[in-house]
């Protein structure tokens, strides 16, 4: 998979990809992540990429011209399955969406800033709009990092145990059950006996029951 991220703040994005699972995925050659500074695609003075809104109003708007140049340049080199815009009013990111995106070959992620992008960008170039929650960030970079993490960890070979991602919360519409490790007892707090029994059918049954109960208690909306 190749991910091209268009941003005005590439330095804000680099660190998540220089550590842990994302770094390992890149080093294994399982994914390529490239950052493109939008300011490299403008002819305006001071590398300007934003301007005042037509009709007045508070907040600057990212101009269509540098975005068009950057996307057109990338598309001249390869085809893309999706051109994603990170925006608070996009579809909320969920596990099903991440699963689908992890199967793609090439994607572009455009990070919004200021008041957003010129609507013509959304109309002409964007194929999917994604939000990481019903709140507003200073820019799309942190949302893009979250999106990349959810996608990349699902690519076969990224996690040491490939079945781990399949048992995460939301994969089956439920939250994950409680998990425990050694010691089996700590300050009077004990691990459930069933997990120490070695009876794996019983353990799976317990986990399913716990996942359902936890979902009912914490996220009943998932069961609707």
CSV table of N, CA and C in Angstrom, one decimal, residues 1 35-36 39 45 48 93 112 114 116 118 133 139-140 149 155-156 158 175 177-178 187 194 196 201 205 209:
chain,number,residue,atom,x,y,z
A,1,UNK,N,0.8,-1.2,0.0
A,1,UNK,CA,0.0,0.0,0.0
A,1,UNK,C,0.9,1.2,0.0
A,35,UNK,N,4.9,12.3,2.4
A,35,UNK,CA,4.3,13.6,2.8
A,35,UNK,C,4.6,14.7,1.7
A,36,UNK,N,3.6,15.4,1.4
A,36,UNK,CA,3.7,16.4,0.3
A,36,UNK,C,3.3,17.8,0.9
A,39,UNK,N,2.6,23.8,0.3
A,39,UNK,CA,3.2,25.1,0.0
A,39,UNK,C,4.2,25.0,-1.2
A,45,UNK,N,2.9,34.7,-3.1
A,45,UNK,CA,4.0,35.2,-2.3
A,45,UNK,C,3.9,34.6,-0.9
A,48,UNK,N,1.8,31.2,0.1
A,48,UNK,CA,0.4,31.3,0.5
A,48,UNK,C,-0.5,30.2,-0.1
A,93,UNK,N,-15.1,7.8,11.1
A,93,UNK,CA,-14.2,6.6,11.0
A,93,UNK,C,-14.7,5.5,11.9
A,112,UNK,N,-7.2,19.0,5.9
A,112,UNK,CA,-7.8,20.4,5.9
A,112,UNK,C,-7.1,21.3,6.9
A,114,UNK,N,-7.5,25.7,8.6
A,114,UNK,CA,-8.2,26.9,8.7
A,114,UNK,C,-9.8,26.7,8.7
A,116,UNK,N,-11.3,25.3,6.2
A,116,UNK,CA,-11.5,24.2,5.3
A,116,UNK,C,-11.0,24.5,3.9
A,118,UNK,N,-11.7,25.1,-0.3
A,118,UNK,CA,-12.6,25.6,-1.3
A,118,UNK,C,-13.5,24.4,-1.7
A,133,UNK,N,-14.2,12.1,14.6
A,133,UNK,CA,-15.1,12.4,15.7
A,133,UNK,C,-15.8,13.7,15.6
A,139,UNK,N,-6.2,21.1,12.6
A,139,UNK,CA,-6.0,20.7,11.2
A,139,UNK,C,-6.2,19.2,11.0
A,140,UNK,N,-6.1,18.7,9.8
A,140,UNK,CA,-6.4,17.3,9.6
A,140,UNK,C,-5.2,16.4,9.8
A,149,UNK,N,-3.0,4.8,11.1
A,149,UNK,CA,-2.7,3.8,12.1
A,149,UNK,C,-3.8,2.7,12.0
A,155,UNK,N,-2.9,-4.5,7.7
A,155,UNK,CA,-2.3,-5.0,6.6
A,155,UNK,C,-1.5,-6.3,7.0
A,156,UNK,N,-1.7,-7.4,6.3
A,156,UNK,CA,-1.1,-8.7,6.7
A,156,UNK,C,0.4,-8.5,6.9
A,158,UNK,N,1.9,-6.8,9.3
A,158,UNK,CA,2.3,-5.7,10.1
A,158,UNK,C,2.4,-6.1,11.6
A,175,UNK,N,-17.6,-4.8,21.7
A,175,UNK,CA,-16.4,-4.4,22.3
A,175,UNK,C,-15.6,-5.7,22.7
A,177,UNK,N,-13.6,-8.4,25.0
A,177,UNK,CA,-13.8,-8.8,26.4
A,177,UNK,C,-12.6,-8.4,27.2
A,178,UNK,N,-12.7,-8.5,28.6
A,178,UNK,CA,-11.6,-8.2,29.4
A,178,UNK,C,-10.4,-9.1,29.1
A,187,UNK,N,-2.7,-8.7,45.0
A,187,UNK,CA,-3.4,-7.9,46.1
A,187,UNK,C,-4.9,-8.4,46.2
A,194,UNK,N,-12.0,-19.5,34.8
A,194,UNK,CA,-12.2,-20.1,33.5
A,194,UNK,C,-11.0,-19.9,32.6
A,196,UNK,N,-8.0,-19.9,33.4
A,196,UNK,CA,-6.9,-20.7,33.9
A,196,UNK,C,-7.2,-22.2,33.7
A,201,UNK,N,-12.9,-24.2,24.6
A,201,UNK,CA,-14.3,-23.9,24.2
A,201,UNK,C,-15.0,-23.1,25.2
A,205,UNK,N,-16.5,-19.2,25.0
A,205,UNK,CA,-17.9,-18.9,25.4
A,205,UNK,C,-17.9,-17.8,26.4
A,209,UNK,N,-19.6,-14.0,26.0
A,209,UNK,CA,-20.5,-13.5,26.9
A,209,UNK,C,-20.0,-12.2,27.5
